[in-house]
Amino acid sequence: MARSEIEKILLAKGVKATPQRVVIADYLMHTESHPTADEILEATSNKLPVALSRATVYNTLNTLVEAGVIQEVFTDPGATRYDANITDHHHFVDVKSGKIMDIPKDLVPVLQEKLGEKYKVHSYKVTFYGEMKD
Amino acid sequence: MARSEIEKILLAKGVKATPQRVVIADYLMHTESHPTADEILEATSNKLPVALSRATVYNTLNTLVEAGVIQEVFTDPGATRYDANITDHHHFVDVKSGKIMDIPKDLVPVLQEKLGEKYKVHSYKVTFYGEMKD
DNA sequence: GTCTGCTATTAGACTAAGTCTAAACCGGGA
DNA sequence: TCCCGGTTTAGACTTAGTCTAATAGCAGAC
Ligand SMILES: [Mn+2]
Ligand SMILES: [Mn+2]
Ligand SMILES: [Zn+2]
Ligand SMILES: [Zn+2]
């Protein structure tokens, strides 16, 4: 049986490639948007021969986050968003549409370490708010 | 009747200074922490002669945010946090304790506008994650 | 001082994000 | 084939936040 690219990625990260996980990872890796768990459930549930439960979506997302296959994004309250772009990057939120865009790390100057001795910074995230010119 | 400092601030921002609003604003202005609505309810409910309802806490917080008396802070998922520091500042999250510290704007270099023509940035927030040296 | 009307507050119902539980389901190894 | 640990499932449960409908309180009108 042909082992898909997605399956290889999951196995490489030590995650068993079940159909549910493959479908969800595949969806995330082929979208630019930063969908919520609900949007992911909506988009993938019809791609499986069996019912896909909400619990499985959350189980899968948490498993993929722990395995480093995807990232969580907290740009706004209400719901966690998920991101298959696992590079260390930032986000731009279009306040009109709510759309979230990736901002590569190297477009933002290095901030580090003017905070003083008291703070040992592991990482930092920048969230930009504004409008996309169409 | 002596008009408290808090009452003056509320009136100056066009908000009627009810006892509930005064108690909640007073609590926020005298704490360094960035409490959730639940923590605010817990801390203030015993400071009033009447019962304080959850709905009133949320109503009040939303009113104070709209009036510009306080700010919402979204550092982590789960619950919105509230901040009487209304200056444009950033936050440091101690990953051990969960404690959130203010980082004044001028400790962070200006990031603006290397994002390109497509993005019109209104504002940005930096969230640092790390450990406080004790 | 009383009346009146608007605003704020209240308890509790409701919604929505996320977790937990207990049972059924699978698939790889013996 | 049988067994066993991990996975999935439906649905109960928890928690943050909003909504509703009724009550309370207060500012101005008289
Ligand atoms: Mn999570
Ligand atoms: Mn809000
Ligand atoms: Zn992203
Ligand atoms: Zn702050």
mmCIF file of C-alpha atoms (C1' of nucleotides) and ligand atoms in Angstrom:
data_model
loop_
_atom_site.group_PDB
_atom_site.id
_atom_site.type_symbol
_atom_site.label_atom_id
_atom_site.label_comp_id
_atom_site.label_asym_id
_atom_site.label_seq_id
_atom_site.Cartn_x
_atom_site.Cartn_y
_atom_site.Cartn_z
ATOM 1 C CA MET A 1 0.000 0.000 0.000
ATOM 2 C CA ALA A 2 1.327 3.419 -0.953
ATOM 3 C CA ARG A 3 2.515 5.306 2.080
ATOM 4 C CA SER A 4 1.440 8.915 1.680
ATOM 5 C CA GLU A 5 3.665 11.883 2.412
ATOM 6 C CA ILE A 6 1.509 12.727 5.421
ATOM 7 C CA GLU A 7 1.835 9.228 6.800
ATOM 8 C CA LYS A 8 5.607 9.463 6.543
ATOM 9 C CA ILE A 9 5.619 12.740 8.458
ATOM 10 C CA LEU A 10 3.470 11.321 11.242
ATOM 11 C CA LEU A 11 5.571 8.174 11.569
ATOM 12 C CA ALA A 12 8.769 10.244 11.566
ATOM 13 C CA LYS A 13 7.411 12.163 14.546
ATOM 14 C CA GLY A 14 6.468 8.962 16.331
ATOM 15 C CA VAL A 15 2.722 9.196 15.796
ATOM 16 C CA LYS A 16 0.734 6.223 14.541
ATOM 17 C CA ALA A 17 -0.867 7.191 11.225
ATOM 18 C CA THR A 18 -4.520 6.429 11.747
ATOM 19 C CA PRO A 19 -7.015 7.526 9.082
ATOM 20 C CA GLN A 20 -8.405 10.245 11.370
ATOM 21 C CA ARG A 21 -4.955 11.672 12.048
ATOM 22 C CA VAL A 22 -3.974 11.558 8.408
ATOM 23 C CA VAL A 23 -7.106 13.381 7.305
ATOM 24 C CA ILE A 24 -6.754 16.092 9.931
ATOM 25 C CA ALA A 25 -3.004 16.595 9.399
ATOM 26 C CA ASP A 26 -3.549 16.639 5.660
ATOM 27 C CA TYR A 27 -6.211 19.303 5.966
ATOM 28 C CA LEU A 28 -4.005 21.505 8.140
ATOM 29 C CA MET A 29 -0.997 21.107 5.865
ATOM 30 C CA HIS A 30 -2.977 22.243 2.848
ATOM 31 C CA THR A 31 -4.640 25.331 4.247
ATOM 32 C CA GLU A 32 -3.269 28.826 4.743
ATOM 33 C CA SER A 33 -5.996 29.635 7.227
ATOM 34 C CA HIS A 34 -5.594 29.028 10.924
ATOM 35 C CA PRO A 35 -8.717 27.006 11.625
ATOM 36 C CA THR A 36 -10.386 26.247 14.936
ATOM 37 C CA ALA A 37 -11.146 22.702 16.083
ATOM 38 C CA ASP A 38 -14.726 23.168 14.970
ATOM 39 C CA GLU A 39 -13.734 24.292 11.500
ATOM 40 C CA ILE A 40 -11.406 21.302 11.244
ATOM 41 C CA LEU A 41 -14.179 18.925 12.277
ATOM 42 C CA GLU A 42 -16.523 20.530 9.763
ATOM 43 C CA ALA A 43 -13.999 20.274 6.938
ATOM 44 C CA THR A 44 -12.779 16.731 7.528
ATOM 45 C CA SER A 45 -15.703 14.733 8.891
ATOM 46 C CA ASN A 46 -16.998 13.946 5.411
ATOM 47 C CA LYS A 47 -13.606 12.633 4.289
ATOM 48 C CA LEU A 48 -13.820 9.470 6.361
ATOM 49 C CA PRO A 49 -15.976 6.381 5.882
ATOM 50 C CA VAL A 50 -16.880 6.486 9.586
ATOM 51 C CA ALA A 51 -18.240 9.158 11.892
ATOM 52 C CA LEU A 52 -15.620 11.567 13.220
ATOM 53 C CA SER A 53 -16.253 12.595 16.775
ATOM 54 C CA ARG A 54 -15.435 15.904 18.385
ATOM 55 C CA ALA A 55 -13.408 14.059 21.004
ATOM 56 C CA THR A 56 -11.243 12.524 18.294
ATOM 57 C CA VAL A 57 -10.614 15.903 16.704
ATOM 58 C CA TYR A 58 -9.412 17.307 20.021
ATOM 59 C CA ASN A 59 -7.455 14.138 20.864
ATOM 60 C CA THR A 60 -5.787 14.258 17.476
ATOM 61 C CA LEU A 61 -4.980 17.958 17.615
ATOM 62 C CA ASN A 62 -3.471 17.601 21.074
ATOM 63 C CA THR A 63 -1.480 14.572 19.963
ATOM 64 C CA LEU A 64 -0.165 16.405 16.900
ATOM 65 C CA VAL A 65 0.776 19.446 18.986
ATOM 66 C CA GLU A 66 2.660 17.294 21.494
ATOM 67 C CA ALA A 67 4.445 15.465 18.676
ATOM 68 C CA GLY A 68 5.462 18.766 17.098
ATOM 69 C CA VAL A 69 3.533 18.196 13.891
ATOM 70 C CA ILE A 70 1.403 21.331 14.356
ATOM 71 C CA GLN A 71 1.264 24.419 16.576
ATOM 72 C CA GLU A 72 -1.453 26.099 18.596
ATOM 73 C CA VAL A 73 -2.084 29.787 17.924
ATOM 74 C CA PHE A 74 -3.702 32.117 20.456
ATOM 75 C CA THR A 75 -4.450 35.321 18.619
ATOM 76 C CA ASP A 76 -7.918 35.963 19.862
ATOM 77 C CA PRO A 77 -10.137 34.759 22.661
ATOM 78 C CA GLY A 78 -12.860 32.194 22.220
ATOM 79 C CA ALA A 79 -11.092 29.377 20.453
ATOM 80 C CA THR A 80 -7.621 27.989 19.944
ATOM 81 C CA ARG A 81 -6.424 27.929 16.350
ATOM 82 C CA TYR A 82 -4.176 25.344 14.748
ATOM 83 C CA ASP A 83 -1.258 25.834 12.394
ATOM 84 C CA ALA A 84 0.741 23.301 10.394
ATOM 85 C CA ASN A 85 3.448 25.924 9.938
ATOM 86 C CA ILE A 86 5.726 24.854 12.766
ATOM 87 C CA THR A 87 8.469 27.360 12.052
ATOM 88 C CA ASP A 88 8.912 30.021 14.729
ATOM 89 C CA HIS A 89 6.850 32.778 13.160
ATOM 90 C CA HIS A 90 4.480 35.608 14.017
ATOM 91 C CA HIS A 91 0.955 36.547 12.978
ATOM 92 C CA PHE A 92 -0.966 39.402 11.471
ATOM 93 C CA VAL A 93 -4.674 39.617 12.244
ATOM 94 C CA ASP A 94 -6.841 41.475 9.755
ATOM 95 C CA VAL A 95 -9.262 43.247 12.061
ATOM 96 C CA LYS A 96 -11.878 43.532 9.322
ATOM 97 C CA SER A 97 -12.075 39.908 8.191
ATOM 98 C CA GLY A 98 -10.508 38.159 11.159
ATOM 99 C CA LYS A 99 -8.128 36.440 8.770
ATOM 100 C CA ILE A 100 -4.755 35.465 10.220
ATOM 101 C CA MET A 101 -1.602 35.653 8.114
ATOM 102 C CA ASP A 102 1.837 34.238 8.799
ATOM 103 C CA ILE A 103 4.668 36.698 9.322
ATOM 104 C CA PRO A 104 8.061 35.023 8.924
ATOM 105 C CA LYS A 105 10.399 35.511 11.838
ATOM 106 C CA ASP A 106 12.993 37.386 9.800
ATOM 107 C CA LEU A 107 10.589 40.211 8.942
ATOM 108 C CA VAL A 108 10.645 41.202 12.593
ATOM 109 C CA PRO A 109 13.796 42.517 14.241
ATOM 110 C CA VAL A 110 15.246 40.464 17.069
ATOM 111 C CA LEU A 111 13.772 41.740 20.294
ATOM 112 C CA GLN A 112 15.767 39.915 22.863
ATOM 113 C CA GLU A 113 17.017 40.798 26.194
ATOM 114 C CA LYS A 114 16.607 44.441 26.949
ATOM 115 C CA LEU A 115 14.107 43.288 29.550
ATOM 116 C CA GLY A 116 16.759 43.066 32.230
ATOM 117 C CA GLU A 117 18.318 40.375 34.368
ATOM 118 C CA LYS A 118 15.047 39.396 35.981
ATOM 119 C CA TYR A 119 13.572 37.879 32.845
ATOM 120 C CA LYS A 120 14.934 34.796 31.115
ATOM 121 C CA VAL A 121 13.132 34.769 27.772
ATOM 122 C CA HIS A 122 12.533 31.382 26.154
ATOM 123 C CA SER A 123 10.540 32.673 23.212
ATOM 124 C CA TYR A 124 8.265 35.479 22.173
ATOM 125 C CA LYS A 125 5.354 35.932 19.818
ATOM 126 C CA VAL A 126 4.297 39.101 18.068
ATOM 127 C CA THR A 127 0.715 39.604 17.000
ATOM 128 C CA PHE A 128 0.082 42.454 14.607
ATOM 129 C CA TYR A 129 -3.411 43.905 14.234
ATOM 130 C CA GLY A 130 -4.418 45.926 11.223
ATOM 131 C CA GLU A 131 -5.826 45.842 7.726
ATOM 132 C CA MET A 132 -4.703 44.025 4.631
ATOM 133 C CA LYS A 133 -4.563 46.202 1.548
ATOM 134 C CA ASP A 134 -6.583 44.350 -1.066
ATOM 135 C CA MET B 1 -20.217 62.649 50.377
ATOM 136 C CA ALA B 2 -16.519 62.316 49.604
ATOM 137 C CA ARG B 3 -15.991 61.461 45.958
ATOM 138 C CA SER B 4 -13.234 58.856 45.748
ATOM 139 C CA GLU B 5 -10.406 58.935 43.265
ATOM 140 C CA ILE B 6 -11.908 55.909 41.492
ATOM 141 C CA GLU B 7 -15.279 57.603 41.202
ATOM 142 C CA LYS B 8 -13.624 60.614 39.604
ATOM 143 C CA ILE B 9 -11.863 58.413 37.060
ATOM 144 C CA LEU B 10 -15.082 56.629 36.131
ATOM 145 C CA LEU B 11 -17.036 59.869 35.777
ATOM 146 C CA ALA B 12 -14.232 61.398 33.695
ATOM 147 C CA LYS B 13 -14.557 58.486 31.274
ATOM 148 C CA GLY B 14 -18.314 58.859 31.121
ATOM 149 C CA VAL B 15 -19.202 55.860 33.267
ATOM 150 C CA LYS B 16 -21.712 56.104 36.074
ATOM 151 C CA ALA B 17 -19.939 55.244 39.317
ATOM 152 C CA THR B 18 -22.087 52.519 40.802
ATOM 153 C CA PRO B 19 -20.815 50.661 43.892
ATOM 154 C CA GLN B 20 -20.200 47.499 41.841
ATOM 155 C CA ARG B 21 -18.155 49.380 39.248
ATOM 156 C CA VAL B 22 -16.182 51.257 41.875
ATOM 157 C CA VAL B 23 -15.284 48.067 43.743
ATOM 158 C CA ILE B 24 -14.209 46.242 40.592
ATOM 159 C CA ALA B 25 -12.240 49.167 39.151
ATOM 160 C CA ASP B 26 -10.636 49.740 42.537
ATOM 161 C CA TYR B 27 -9.557 46.122 42.742
ATOM 162 C CA LEU B 28 -8.023 46.180 39.262
ATOM 163 C CA MET B 29 -6.203 49.445 39.888
ATOM 164 C CA HIS B 30 -4.572 48.091 43.016
ATOM 165 C CA THR B 31 -3.336 44.750 41.732
ATOM 166 C CA GLU B 32 -0.254 43.927 39.677
ATOM 167 C CA SER B 33 -1.733 40.599 38.611
ATOM 168 C CA HIS B 34 -3.840 40.225 35.502
ATOM 169 C CA PRO B 35 -6.904 38.546 36.951
ATOM 170 C CA THR B 36 -9.671 36.675 35.163
ATOM 171 C CA ALA B 37 -13.339 37.576 35.567
ATOM 172 C CA ASP B 38 -13.696 34.722 38.025
ATOM 173 C CA GLU B 39 -10.800 35.909 40.154
ATOM 174 C CA ILE B 40 -12.274 39.400 40.144
ATOM 175 C CA LEU B 41 -15.658 38.084 41.249
ATOM 176 C CA GLU B 42 -14.017 36.059 44.002
ATOM 177 C CA ALA B 43 -11.981 39.011 45.249
ATOM 178 C CA THR B 44 -14.693 41.666 45.205
ATOM 179 C CA SER B 45 -17.975 39.950 46.006
ATOM 180 C CA ASN B 46 -17.415 40.248 49.755
ATOM 181 C CA LYS B 47 -16.753 43.990 49.492
ATOM 182 C CA LEU B 48 -20.361 44.878 48.771
ATOM 183 C CA PRO B 49 -23.409 44.844 51.047
ATOM 184 C CA VAL B 50 -25.384 43.058 48.340
ATOM 185 C CA ALA B 51 -24.796 39.922 46.276
ATOM 186 C CA LEU B 52 -22.567 40.449 43.253
ATOM 187 C CA SER B 53 -23.643 38.436 40.260
ATOM 188 C CA ARG B 54 -21.435 36.957 37.605
ATOM 189 C CA ALA B 55 -23.439 38.826 34.983
ATOM 190 C CA THR B 56 -22.645 42.120 36.677
ATOM 191 C CA VAL B 57 -18.939 41.333 36.751
ATOM 192 C CA TYR B 58 -18.947 40.675 33.004
ATOM 193 C CA ASN B 59 -21.199 43.666 32.307
ATOM 194 C CA THR B 60 -18.928 45.891 34.336
ATOM 195 C CA LEU B 61 -15.710 44.599 32.780
ATOM 196 C CA ASN B 62 -17.100 45.055 29.279
ATOM 197 C CA THR B 63 -18.314 48.550 30.161
ATOM 198 C CA LEU B 64 -14.931 49.510 31.608
ATOM 199 C CA VAL B 65 -13.140 48.143 28.531
ATOM 200 C CA GLU B 66 -15.384 50.096 26.189
ATOM 201 C CA ALA B 67 -14.891 53.251 28.240
ATOM 202 C CA GLY B 68 -11.124 52.806 28.143
ATOM 203 C CA VAL B 69 -10.746 52.419 31.902
ATOM 204 C CA ILE B 70 -9.191 48.956 31.595
ATOM 205 C CA GLN B 71 -7.787 46.646 28.898
ATOM 206 C CA GLU B 72 -8.357 43.023 27.991
ATOM 207 C CA VAL B 73 -5.269 40.799 27.800
ATOM 208 C CA PHE B 74 -5.153 37.590 25.747
ATOM 209 C CA THR B 75 -1.966 35.833 26.722
ATOM 210 C CA ASP B 76 -3.282 32.325 27.078
ATOM 211 C CA PRO B 77 -6.356 30.408 26.087
ATOM 212 C CA GLY B 78 -9.181 29.619 28.456
ATOM 213 C CA ALA B 79 -9.985 32.986 29.960
ATOM 214 C CA THR B 80 -9.647 36.663 29.171
ATOM 215 C CA ARG B 81 -7.582 38.646 31.641
ATOM 216 C CA TYR B 82 -8.112 42.252 32.682
ATOM 217 C CA ASP B 83 -5.568 45.007 33.169
ATOM 218 C CA ALA B 84 -5.951 48.476 34.645
ATOM 219 C CA ASN B 85 -2.657 49.443 33.022
ATOM 220 C CA ILE B 86 -4.062 51.068 29.903
ATOM 221 C CA THR B 87 -0.723 52.183 28.506
ATOM 222 C CA ASP B 88 0.329 50.439 25.294
ATOM 223 C CA HIS B 89 2.564 47.772 26.796
ATOM 224 C CA HIS B 90 3.619 44.160 26.367
ATOM 225 C CA HIS B 91 3.597 41.099 28.624
ATOM 226 C CA PHE B 92 5.944 38.496 29.974
ATOM 227 C CA VAL B 93 4.449 35.143 30.980
ATOM 228 C CA ASP B 94 6.350 33.122 33.557
ATOM 229 C CA VAL B 95 5.847 29.611 32.242
ATOM 230 C CA LYS B 96 6.416 28.092 35.683
ATOM 231 C CA SER B 97 3.940 30.116 37.722
ATOM 232 C CA GLY B 98 1.706 31.470 35.000
ATOM 233 C CA LYS B 99 2.254 34.947 36.401
ATOM 234 C CA ILE B 100 1.989 37.782 33.880
ATOM 235 C CA MET B 101 4.244 40.829 34.151
ATOM 236 C CA ASP B 102 3.993 44.165 32.364
ATOM 237 C CA ILE B 103 6.751 45.045 29.904
ATOM 238 C CA PRO B 104 6.805 48.772 29.141
ATOM 239 C CA LYS B 105 6.654 49.623 25.479
ATOM 240 C CA ASP B 106 10.040 51.319 25.446
ATOM 241 C CA LEU B 107 11.854 48.141 26.482
ATOM 242 C CA VAL B 108 10.955 46.669 23.107
ATOM 243 C CA PRO B 109 12.385 48.099 19.881
ATOM 244 C CA VAL B 110 9.900 49.539 17.401
ATOM 245 C CA LEU B 111 8.908 46.770 15.047
ATOM 246 C CA GLN B 112 6.965 48.603 12.460
ATOM 247 C CA GLU B 113 6.591 48.261 8.831
ATOM 248 C CA LYS B 114 9.049 45.842 7.416
ATOM 249 C CA LEU B 115 6.015 43.673 6.700
ATOM 250 C CA GLY B 116 5.539 45.188 3.279
ATOM 251 C CA GLU B 117 2.910 47.251 1.504
ATOM 252 C CA LYS B 118 0.193 44.642 1.930
ATOM 253 C CA TYR B 119 -0.103 45.098 5.680
ATOM 254 C CA LYS B 120 -1.310 48.266 7.354
ATOM 255 C CA VAL B 121 -0.422 47.753 11.008
ATOM 256 C CA HIS B 122 -2.640 49.460 13.597
ATOM 257 C CA SER B 123 -0.929 48.003 16.628
ATOM 258 C CA TYR B 124 1.033 45.027 17.807
ATOM 259 C CA LYS B 125 1.475 43.091 21.012
ATOM 260 C CA VAL B 126 4.489 41.091 22.071
ATOM 261 C CA THR B 127 4.116 38.216 24.498
ATOM 262 C CA PHE B 128 7.328 36.901 26.013
ATOM 263 C CA TYR B 129 7.427 33.415 27.520
ATOM 264 C CA GLY B 130 10.144 32.398 29.959
ATOM 265 C CA GLU B 131 11.183 32.289 33.565
ATOM 266 C CA MET B 132 11.572 34.991 36.162
ATOM 267 C CA LYS B 133 14.811 34.841 38.082
ATOM 268 C CA ASP B 134 13.814 34.885 41.721
ATOM 269 C "C1'" DG C 1 -40.995 65.041 48.853
ATOM 270 C "C1'" DT C 2 -43.183 62.162 45.406
ATOM 271 C "C1'" DC C 3 -43.631 60.326 40.846
ATOM 272 C "C1'" DT C 4 -41.675 58.520 36.827
ATOM 273 C "C1'" DG C 5 -38.626 56.498 33.617
ATOM 274 C "C1'" DC C 6 -34.325 54.853 32.509
ATOM 275 C "C1'" DT C 7 -30.301 52.334 33.683
ATOM 276 C "C1'" DA C 8 -27.972 48.861 36.380
ATOM 277 C "C1'" DT C 9 -28.169 44.611 38.754
ATOM 278 C "C1'" DT C 10 -29.713 40.027 39.578
ATOM 279 C "C1'" DA C 11 -30.496 34.833 39.262
ATOM 280 C "C1'" DG C 12 -30.573 31.596 36.378
ATOM 281 C "C1'" DA C 13 -31.060 29.744 31.652
ATOM 282 C "C1'" DC C 14 -28.391 29.216 27.770
ATOM 283 C "C1'" DT C 15 -24.290 28.639 24.411
ATOM 284 C "C1'" DA C 16 -19.902 27.210 23.041
ATOM 285 C "C1'" DA C 17 -14.995 25.410 23.794
ATOM 286 C "C1'" DG C 18 -12.874 21.836 25.582
ATOM 287 C "C1'" DT C 19 -12.238 17.609 28.688
ATOM 288 C "C1'" DC C 20 -13.500 13.203 30.590
ATOM 289 C "C1'" DT C 21 -15.612 8.608 30.788
ATOM 290 C "C1'" DA C 22 -16.718 4.134 29.687
ATOM 291 C "C1'" DA C 23 -17.582 1.158 26.098
ATOM 292 C "C1'" DA C 24 -16.560 -0.488 21.465
ATOM 293 C "C1'" DC C 25 -13.094 -0.937 17.925
ATOM 294 C "C1'" DC C 26 -9.044 -1.871 15.769
ATOM 295 C "C1'" DG C 27 -4.416 -3.764 14.232
ATOM 296 C "C1'" DG C 28 0.090 -5.705 15.226
ATOM 297 C "C1'" DG C 29 2.393 -9.259 17.440
ATOM 298 C "C1'" DA C 30 2.468 -14.065 19.820
ATOM 299 C "C1'" DT D 1 -6.547 -16.954 15.508
ATOM 300 C "C1'" DC D 2 -6.378 -14.742 19.813
ATOM 301 C "C1'" DC D 3 -4.982 -11.170 22.674
ATOM 302 C "C1'" DC D 4 -3.830 -6.667 24.185
ATOM 303 C "C1'" DG D 5 -2.765 -1.808 24.210
ATOM 304 C "C1'" DG D 6 -3.827 2.142 21.920
ATOM 305 C "C1'" DT D 7 -7.604 4.714 19.351
ATOM 306 C "C1'" DT D 8 -12.106 6.173 18.479
ATOM 307 C "C1'" DT D 9 -16.754 7.043 19.789
ATOM 308 C "C1'" DA D 10 -21.105 9.187 21.826
ATOM 309 C "C1'" DG D 11 -22.422 11.649 25.152
ATOM 310 C "C1'" DA D 12 -21.936 13.548 29.849
ATOM 311 C "C1'" DC D 13 -19.591 17.070 32.068
ATOM 312 C "C1'" DT D 14 -17.066 21.559 33.083
ATOM 313 C "C1'" DT D 15 -16.102 26.273 32.456
ATOM 314 C "C1'" DA D 16 -16.106 31.020 30.179
ATOM 315 C "C1'" DG D 17 -19.129 34.037 28.686
ATOM 316 C "C1'" DT D 18 -23.786 35.852 27.002
ATOM 317 C "C1'" DC D 19 -28.731 36.504 27.202
ATOM 318 C "C1'" DT D 20 -33.242 37.077 29.361
ATOM 319 C "C1'" DA D 21 -36.790 38.701 32.067
ATOM 320 C "C1'" DA D 22 -37.709 40.549 36.368
ATOM 321 C "C1'" DT D 23 -36.358 43.688 40.083
ATOM 322 C "C1'" DA D 24 -33.922 47.547 42.204
ATOM 323 C "C1'" DG D 25 -32.091 52.123 42.396
ATOM 324 C "C1'" DC D 26 -31.423 56.619 41.161
ATOM 325 C "C1'" DA D 27 -31.750 61.289 38.500
ATOM 326 C "C1'" DG D 28 -34.480 64.504 37.084
ATOM 327 C "C1'" DA D 29 -39.449 66.598 36.665
ATOM 328 C "C1'" DC D 30 -42.838 68.397 39.060
HETATM 329 MN MN MN E 1 -4.750 22.485 24.324
HETATM 330 MN MN MN E 2 -15.146 40.681 25.735
HETATM 331 ZN ZN ZN E 3 0.810 30.673 11.389
HETATM 332 ZN ZN ZN E 4 -0.466 44.439 31.676
#
